CSV table of C-alpha atoms in Angstrom, one decimal:
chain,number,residue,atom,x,y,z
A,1352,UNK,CA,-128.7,47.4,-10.0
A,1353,UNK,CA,-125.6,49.7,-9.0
A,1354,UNK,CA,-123.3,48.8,-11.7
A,1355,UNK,CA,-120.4,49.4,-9.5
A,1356,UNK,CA,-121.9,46.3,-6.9
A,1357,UNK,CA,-123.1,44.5,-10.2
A,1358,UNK,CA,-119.1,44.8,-11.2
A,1359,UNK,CA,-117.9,43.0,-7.7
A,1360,UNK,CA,-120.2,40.5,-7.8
A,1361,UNK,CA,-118.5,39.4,-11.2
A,1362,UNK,CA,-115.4,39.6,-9.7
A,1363,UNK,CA,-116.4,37.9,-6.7
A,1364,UNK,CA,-118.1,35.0,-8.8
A,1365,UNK,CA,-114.2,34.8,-11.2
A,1366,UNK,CA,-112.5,35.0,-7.8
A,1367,UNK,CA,-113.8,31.7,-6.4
A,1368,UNK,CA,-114.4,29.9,-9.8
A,1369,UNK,CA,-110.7,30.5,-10.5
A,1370,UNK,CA,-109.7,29.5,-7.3
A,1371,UNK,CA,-106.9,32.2,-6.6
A,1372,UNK,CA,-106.5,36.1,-7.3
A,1373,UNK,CA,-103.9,35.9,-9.8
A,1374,UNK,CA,-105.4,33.2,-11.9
A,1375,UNK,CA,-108.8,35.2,-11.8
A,1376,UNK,CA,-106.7,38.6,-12.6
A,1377,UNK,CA,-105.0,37.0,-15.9
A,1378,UNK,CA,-108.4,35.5,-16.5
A,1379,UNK,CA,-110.0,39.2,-16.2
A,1380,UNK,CA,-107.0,40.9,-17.7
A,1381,UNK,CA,-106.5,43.0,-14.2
A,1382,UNK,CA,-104.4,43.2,-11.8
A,1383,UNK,CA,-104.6,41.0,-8.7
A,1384,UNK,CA,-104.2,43.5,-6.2
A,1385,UNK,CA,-107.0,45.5,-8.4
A,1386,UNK,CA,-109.5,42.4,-7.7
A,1387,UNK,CA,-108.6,42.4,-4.0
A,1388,UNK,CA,-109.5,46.0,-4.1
A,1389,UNK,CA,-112.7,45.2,-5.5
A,1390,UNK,CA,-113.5,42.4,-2.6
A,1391,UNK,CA,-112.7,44.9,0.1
A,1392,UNK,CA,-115.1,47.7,-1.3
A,1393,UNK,CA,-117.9,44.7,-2.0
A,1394,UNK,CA,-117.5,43.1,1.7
A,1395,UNK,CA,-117.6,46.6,3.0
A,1396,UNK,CA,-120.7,47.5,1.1
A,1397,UNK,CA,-122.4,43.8,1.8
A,1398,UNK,CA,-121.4,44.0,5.8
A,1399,UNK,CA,-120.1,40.4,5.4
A,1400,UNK,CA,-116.8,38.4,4.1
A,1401,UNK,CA,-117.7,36.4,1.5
A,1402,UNK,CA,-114.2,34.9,0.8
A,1403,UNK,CA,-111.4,33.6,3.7
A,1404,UNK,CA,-108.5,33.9,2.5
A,1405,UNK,CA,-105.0,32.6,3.6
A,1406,UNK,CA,-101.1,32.9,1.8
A,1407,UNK,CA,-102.2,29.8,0.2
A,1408,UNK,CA,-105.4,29.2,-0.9
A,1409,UNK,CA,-109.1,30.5,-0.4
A,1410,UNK,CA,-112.3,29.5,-0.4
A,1411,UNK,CA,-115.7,31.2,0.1
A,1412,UNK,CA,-117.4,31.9,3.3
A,1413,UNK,CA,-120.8,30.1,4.2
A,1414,UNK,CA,-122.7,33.2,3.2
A,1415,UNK,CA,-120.3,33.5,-0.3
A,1416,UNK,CA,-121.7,29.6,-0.9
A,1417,UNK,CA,-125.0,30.8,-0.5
A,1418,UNK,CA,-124.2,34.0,-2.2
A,1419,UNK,CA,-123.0,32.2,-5.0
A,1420,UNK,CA,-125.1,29.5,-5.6
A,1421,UNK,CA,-128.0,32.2,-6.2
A,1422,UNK,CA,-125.4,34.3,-8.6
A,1423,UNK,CA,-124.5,31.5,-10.6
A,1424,UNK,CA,-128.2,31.5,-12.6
A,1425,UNK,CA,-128.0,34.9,-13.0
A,1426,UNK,CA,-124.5,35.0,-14.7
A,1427,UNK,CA,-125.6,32.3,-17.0
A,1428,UNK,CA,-128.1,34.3,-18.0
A,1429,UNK,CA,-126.2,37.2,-19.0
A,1430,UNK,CA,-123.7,35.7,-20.8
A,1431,UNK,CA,-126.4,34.1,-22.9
A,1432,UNK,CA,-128.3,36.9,-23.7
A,1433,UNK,CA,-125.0,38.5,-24.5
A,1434,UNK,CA,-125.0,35.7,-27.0
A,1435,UNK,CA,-128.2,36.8,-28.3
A,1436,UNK,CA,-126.9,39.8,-28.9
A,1437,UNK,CA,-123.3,38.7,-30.5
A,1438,UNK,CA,-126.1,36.9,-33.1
A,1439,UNK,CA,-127.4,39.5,-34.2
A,1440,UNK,CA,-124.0,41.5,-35.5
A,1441,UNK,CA,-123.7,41.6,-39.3
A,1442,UNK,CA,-120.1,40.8,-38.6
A,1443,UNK,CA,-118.9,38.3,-35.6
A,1444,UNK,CA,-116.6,39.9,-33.0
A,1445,UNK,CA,-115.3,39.2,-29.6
A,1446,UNK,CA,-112.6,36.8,-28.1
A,1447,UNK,CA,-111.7,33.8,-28.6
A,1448,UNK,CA,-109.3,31.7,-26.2
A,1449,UNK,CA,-107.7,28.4,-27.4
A,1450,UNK,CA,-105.7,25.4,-25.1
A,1451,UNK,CA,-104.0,23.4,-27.7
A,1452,UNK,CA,-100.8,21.4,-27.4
A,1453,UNK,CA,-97.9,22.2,-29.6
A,1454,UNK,CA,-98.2,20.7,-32.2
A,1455,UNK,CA,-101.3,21.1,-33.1
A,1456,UNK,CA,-100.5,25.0,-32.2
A,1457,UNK,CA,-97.9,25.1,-35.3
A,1458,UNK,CA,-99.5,22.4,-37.5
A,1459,UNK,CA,-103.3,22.5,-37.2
A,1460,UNK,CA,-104.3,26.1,-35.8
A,1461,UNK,CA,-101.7,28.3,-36.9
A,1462,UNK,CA,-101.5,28.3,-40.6
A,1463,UNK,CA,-105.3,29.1,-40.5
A,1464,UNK,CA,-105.1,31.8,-38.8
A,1465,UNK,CA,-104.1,34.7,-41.6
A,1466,UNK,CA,-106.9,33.8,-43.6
A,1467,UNK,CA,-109.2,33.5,-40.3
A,1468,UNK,CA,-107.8,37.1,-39.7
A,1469,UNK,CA,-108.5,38.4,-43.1
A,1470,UNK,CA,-112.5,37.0,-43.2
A,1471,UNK,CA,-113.1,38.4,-39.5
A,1472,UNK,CA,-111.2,41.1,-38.5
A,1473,UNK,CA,-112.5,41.9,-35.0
A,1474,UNK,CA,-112.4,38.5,-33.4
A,1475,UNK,CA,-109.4,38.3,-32.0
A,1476,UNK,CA,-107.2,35.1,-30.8
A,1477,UNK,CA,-105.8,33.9,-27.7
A,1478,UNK,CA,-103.8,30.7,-28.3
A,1479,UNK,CA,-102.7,28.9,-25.3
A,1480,UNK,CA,-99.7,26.2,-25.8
A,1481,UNK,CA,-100.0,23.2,-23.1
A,1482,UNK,CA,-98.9,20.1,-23.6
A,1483,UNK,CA,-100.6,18.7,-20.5
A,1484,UNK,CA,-104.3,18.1,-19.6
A,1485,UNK,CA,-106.3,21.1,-19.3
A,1486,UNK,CA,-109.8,21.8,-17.9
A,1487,UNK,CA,-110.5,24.3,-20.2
A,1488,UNK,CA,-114.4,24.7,-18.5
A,1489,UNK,CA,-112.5,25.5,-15.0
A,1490,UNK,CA,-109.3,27.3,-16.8
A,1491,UNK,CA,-112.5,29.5,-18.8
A,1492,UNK,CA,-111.1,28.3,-22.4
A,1493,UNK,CA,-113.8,28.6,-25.5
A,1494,UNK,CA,-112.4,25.3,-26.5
A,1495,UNK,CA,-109.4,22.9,-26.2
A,1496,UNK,CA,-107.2,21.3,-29.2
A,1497,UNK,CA,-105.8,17.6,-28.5
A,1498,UNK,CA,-105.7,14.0,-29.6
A,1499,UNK,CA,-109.1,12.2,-29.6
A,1500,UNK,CA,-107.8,9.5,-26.4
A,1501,UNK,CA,-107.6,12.8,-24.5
A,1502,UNK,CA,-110.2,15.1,-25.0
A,1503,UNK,CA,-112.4,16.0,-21.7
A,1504,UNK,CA,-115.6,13.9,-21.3
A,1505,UNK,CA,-119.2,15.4,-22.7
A,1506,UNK,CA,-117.6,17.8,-24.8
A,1507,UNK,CA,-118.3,18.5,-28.9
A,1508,UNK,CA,-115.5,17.6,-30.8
A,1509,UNK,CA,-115.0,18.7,-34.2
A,1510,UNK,CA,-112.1,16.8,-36.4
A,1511,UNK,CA,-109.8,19.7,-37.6
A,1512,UNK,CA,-106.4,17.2,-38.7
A,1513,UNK,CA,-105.8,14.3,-40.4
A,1514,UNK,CA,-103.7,11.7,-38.0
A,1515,UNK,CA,-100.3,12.2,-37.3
A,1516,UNK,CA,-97.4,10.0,-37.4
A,1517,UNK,CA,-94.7,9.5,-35.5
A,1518,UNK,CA,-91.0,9.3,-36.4
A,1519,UNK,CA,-88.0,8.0,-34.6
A,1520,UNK,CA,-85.2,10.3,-35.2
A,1521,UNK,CA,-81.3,10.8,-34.3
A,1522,UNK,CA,-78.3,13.1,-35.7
A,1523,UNK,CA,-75.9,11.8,-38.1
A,1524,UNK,CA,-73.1,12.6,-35.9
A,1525,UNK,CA,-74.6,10.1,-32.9
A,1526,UNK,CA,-75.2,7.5,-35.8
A,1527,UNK,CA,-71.9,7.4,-37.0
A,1528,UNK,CA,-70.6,6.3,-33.4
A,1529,UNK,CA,-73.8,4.2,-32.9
A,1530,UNK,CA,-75.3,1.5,-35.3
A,1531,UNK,CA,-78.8,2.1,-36.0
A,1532,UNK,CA,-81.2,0.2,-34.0
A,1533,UNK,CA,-82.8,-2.8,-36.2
A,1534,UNK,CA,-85.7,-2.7,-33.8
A,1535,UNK,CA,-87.2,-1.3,-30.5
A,1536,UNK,CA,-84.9,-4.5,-28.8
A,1537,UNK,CA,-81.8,-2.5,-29.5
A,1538,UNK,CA,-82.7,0.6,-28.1
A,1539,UNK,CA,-81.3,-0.6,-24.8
A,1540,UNK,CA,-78.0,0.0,-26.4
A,1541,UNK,CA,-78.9,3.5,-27.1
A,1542,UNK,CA,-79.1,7.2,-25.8
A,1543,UNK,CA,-82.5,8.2,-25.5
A,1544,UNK,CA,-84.4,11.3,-24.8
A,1545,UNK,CA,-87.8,10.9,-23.5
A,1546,UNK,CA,-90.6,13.1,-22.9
A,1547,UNK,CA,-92.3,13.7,-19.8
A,1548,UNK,CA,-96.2,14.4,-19.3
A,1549,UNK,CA,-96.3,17.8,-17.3
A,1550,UNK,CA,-99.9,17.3,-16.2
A,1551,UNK,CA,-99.2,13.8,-14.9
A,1552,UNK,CA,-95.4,13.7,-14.2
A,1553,UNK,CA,-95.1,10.3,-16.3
A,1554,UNK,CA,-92.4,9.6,-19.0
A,1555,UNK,CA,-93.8,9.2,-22.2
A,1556,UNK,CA,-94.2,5.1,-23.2
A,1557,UNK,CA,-92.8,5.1,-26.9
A,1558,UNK,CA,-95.6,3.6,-29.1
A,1559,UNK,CA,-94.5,0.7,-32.1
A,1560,UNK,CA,-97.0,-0.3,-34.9
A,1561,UNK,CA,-95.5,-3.3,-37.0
A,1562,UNK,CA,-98.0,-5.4,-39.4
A,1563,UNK,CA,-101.1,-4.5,-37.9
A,1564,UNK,CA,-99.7,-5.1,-34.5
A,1565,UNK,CA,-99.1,-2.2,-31.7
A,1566,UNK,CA,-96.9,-2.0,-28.7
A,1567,UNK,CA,-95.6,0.2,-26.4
A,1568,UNK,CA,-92.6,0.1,-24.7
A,1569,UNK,CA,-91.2,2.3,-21.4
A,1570,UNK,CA,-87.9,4.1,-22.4
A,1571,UNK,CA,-85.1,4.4,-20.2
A,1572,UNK,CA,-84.6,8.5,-20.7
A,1573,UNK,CA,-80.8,9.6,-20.4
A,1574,UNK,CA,-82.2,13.0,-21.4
A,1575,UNK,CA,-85.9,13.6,-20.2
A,1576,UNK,CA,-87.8,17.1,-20.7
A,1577,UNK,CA,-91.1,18.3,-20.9
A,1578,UNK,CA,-90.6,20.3,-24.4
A,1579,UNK,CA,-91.2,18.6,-27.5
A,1580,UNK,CA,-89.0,21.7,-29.1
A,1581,UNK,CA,-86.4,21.4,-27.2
A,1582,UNK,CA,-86.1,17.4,-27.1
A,1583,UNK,CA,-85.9,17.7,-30.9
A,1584,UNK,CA,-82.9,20.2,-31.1
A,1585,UNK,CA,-81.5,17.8,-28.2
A,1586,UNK,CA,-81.7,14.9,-31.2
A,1587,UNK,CA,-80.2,17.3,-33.6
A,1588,UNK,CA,-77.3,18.2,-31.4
A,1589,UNK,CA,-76.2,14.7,-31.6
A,1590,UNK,CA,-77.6,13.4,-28.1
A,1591,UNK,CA,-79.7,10.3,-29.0
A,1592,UNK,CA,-82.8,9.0,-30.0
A,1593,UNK,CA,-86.0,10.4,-29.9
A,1594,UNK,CA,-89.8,10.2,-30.8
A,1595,UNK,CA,-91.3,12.8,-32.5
A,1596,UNK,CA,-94.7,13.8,-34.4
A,1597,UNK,CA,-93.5,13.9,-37.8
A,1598,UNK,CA,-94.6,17.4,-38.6
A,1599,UNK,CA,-92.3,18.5,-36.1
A,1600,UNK,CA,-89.5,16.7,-37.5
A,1601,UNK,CA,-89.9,17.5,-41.2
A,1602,UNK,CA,-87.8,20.4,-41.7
A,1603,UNK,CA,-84.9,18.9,-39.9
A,1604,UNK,CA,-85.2,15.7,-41.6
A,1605,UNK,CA,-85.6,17.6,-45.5
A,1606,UNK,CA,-81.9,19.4,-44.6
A,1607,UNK,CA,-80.1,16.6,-42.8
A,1608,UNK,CA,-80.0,17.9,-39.3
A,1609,UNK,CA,-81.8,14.7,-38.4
A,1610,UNK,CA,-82.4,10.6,-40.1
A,1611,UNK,CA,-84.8,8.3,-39.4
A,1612,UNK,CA,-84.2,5.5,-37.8
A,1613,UNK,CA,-86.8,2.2,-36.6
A,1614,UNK,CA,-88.4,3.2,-40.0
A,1615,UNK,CA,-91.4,1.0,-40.1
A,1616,UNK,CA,-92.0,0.8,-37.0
A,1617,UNK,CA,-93.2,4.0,-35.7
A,1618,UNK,CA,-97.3,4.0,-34.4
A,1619,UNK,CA,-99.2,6.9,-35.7
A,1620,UNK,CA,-101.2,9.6,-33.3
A,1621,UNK,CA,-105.4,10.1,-33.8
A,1622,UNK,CA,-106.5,12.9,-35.6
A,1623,UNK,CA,-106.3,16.5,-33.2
A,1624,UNK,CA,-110.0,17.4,-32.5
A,1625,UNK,CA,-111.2,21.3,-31.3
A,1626,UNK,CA,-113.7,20.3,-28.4
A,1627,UNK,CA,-115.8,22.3,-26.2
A,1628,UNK,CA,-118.5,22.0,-24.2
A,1629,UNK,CA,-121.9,20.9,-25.0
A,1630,UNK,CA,-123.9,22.7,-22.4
A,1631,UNK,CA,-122.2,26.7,-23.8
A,1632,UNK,CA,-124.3,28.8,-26.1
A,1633,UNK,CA,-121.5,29.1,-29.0
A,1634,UNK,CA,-121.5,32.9,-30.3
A,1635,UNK,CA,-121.1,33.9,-33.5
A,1636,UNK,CA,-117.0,34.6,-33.5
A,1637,UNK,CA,-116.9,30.9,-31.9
A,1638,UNK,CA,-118.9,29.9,-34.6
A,1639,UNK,CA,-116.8,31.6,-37.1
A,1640,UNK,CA,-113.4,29.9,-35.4
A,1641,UNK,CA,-114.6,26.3,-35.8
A,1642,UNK,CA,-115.8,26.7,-38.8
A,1643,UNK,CA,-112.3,27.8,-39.8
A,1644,UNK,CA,-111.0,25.2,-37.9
A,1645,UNK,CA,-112.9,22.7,-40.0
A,1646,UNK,CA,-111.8,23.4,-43.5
């Protein structure tokens, strides 16, 4: 086949499975207006449109559907005898792109890294921070990093972190103008900053585990955000109350810049799994990742 047709058909395919020109370009590591480009010269060549496109959104024509539907097989197929292929390299190379929230960015992924980086030199790493949910089959992730009550359904998951606490924190400066809670009853009484859900818009419940027993409790925010970074350094400048995993809070608790406070009462998160999907022939660098991941 004419690789330059070949070449827009692969675009065409990203196009649509993307569902926009800029999220297929960043995808592709192109430019958009280089992918429209490509569309034009493969509609020309084809004598048909394949995609309608308007300021907003685009879909494919009825001859791209049926275009598509017979492309689809034959894309598979490549990218699993390029799999084949990756197999049989004495050492693994090739890409690897990560969706992880944040702290399991900094905690879980990151400090493996240098050593992952040292063992395989040619696989390199895209790491992708989102605290939200991500589809990491539409978004074209290798794999996805969260909490086991969210991973995406029919997925492998493989446990790379122990679980992870929570802390309730709060400046010294606020505490000396505010007595301490005793309990999540007294946090009425209290400034707190809340954390908001960017996927689903909701305000993070604040979770309580006391005795074997576990509640959750919906916080009034007088600070809300949708950065765990960012709601932290608004605890430490003396604004309130917040809930934090602990690893994030560590370094501020060891030099003062935070306290606990509810100790004893604060739930504790499920271990962070790496999932992806089932039905994807892993290659060899993905192999090597979880692996690494594992340890």
């Amino acid at each position: 086949m004419d690789r330059d047709l070949w070449s827009g058909l692969a675009v065409f395919a990203a196009i649509v499975e993307a569902g926009s020109f800029a999220r297929a370009a960043t995808r592709l590591g192109r430019s958009a207006s280089a992918l429209s480009h490509a569309m034009r010269v493969l509609e020309t060549r084809l004598g048909v449109r394949l995609i309608d496109r308007t300021t907003r959104s685009l879909s494919p024509t009825r001859a791209g559907e049926a275009l598509l539907l017979r492309l689809k097989p034959a894309i598979a197929a490549v990218e699993d005898a390029l799999g084949d292929l990756d197999g049989a390299r004495e050492t693994p190379a090739g890409h690897i792109r990560i969706s992880a929230h944040r702290v399991a960015a900094v905690y879980a992924i990151l400090p493996r890294l240098a050593d992952f980086a040292r063992a395989y030199p040619d696989i390199t790493v895209e790491l992708v921070v989102d605290d939200g949910f991500v589809d990491i089959v539409a978004d074209r992730f290798d794999c996805g990093v969260r909490h086991a009550m969210t991973l995406q359904a029919d997925m492998i998951a493989v446990r790379i972190s122990d679980a992870v606490p929570l802390v309730y924190v709060a400046a010294p400066a606020y505490l000396d103008d505010n007595p301490p809670p005793a309990g999540p009853h007294d946090l009425d009484a209290h400034r707190c900053l809340c954390y908001r859900h960017t996927s689903s818009g909701a305000v993070h419940r604040w979770e309580f585990e006391r005795d074997g027993r576990r509640s959750e409790r919906a916080i009034r925010g007088d600070f809300v955000t949708n950065d765990v970074d960012l709601m932290r350094d608004a605890a430490a400048a003396g604004l309130g109350i917040c809930c934090l995993p602990l690893p994030h809070a560590v370094r501020h608790l060891a030099d003062g810049r935070l306290v606990e406070v509810l100790a004893g009462w604060a739930a504790v998160l499920p271990p962070n799994y790496l999932y992806h999907p089932s039905r994807r022939q892993p290659t060899a660098a993905f192999r090597a990742f979880v692996d690494a991941m594992r340890a």
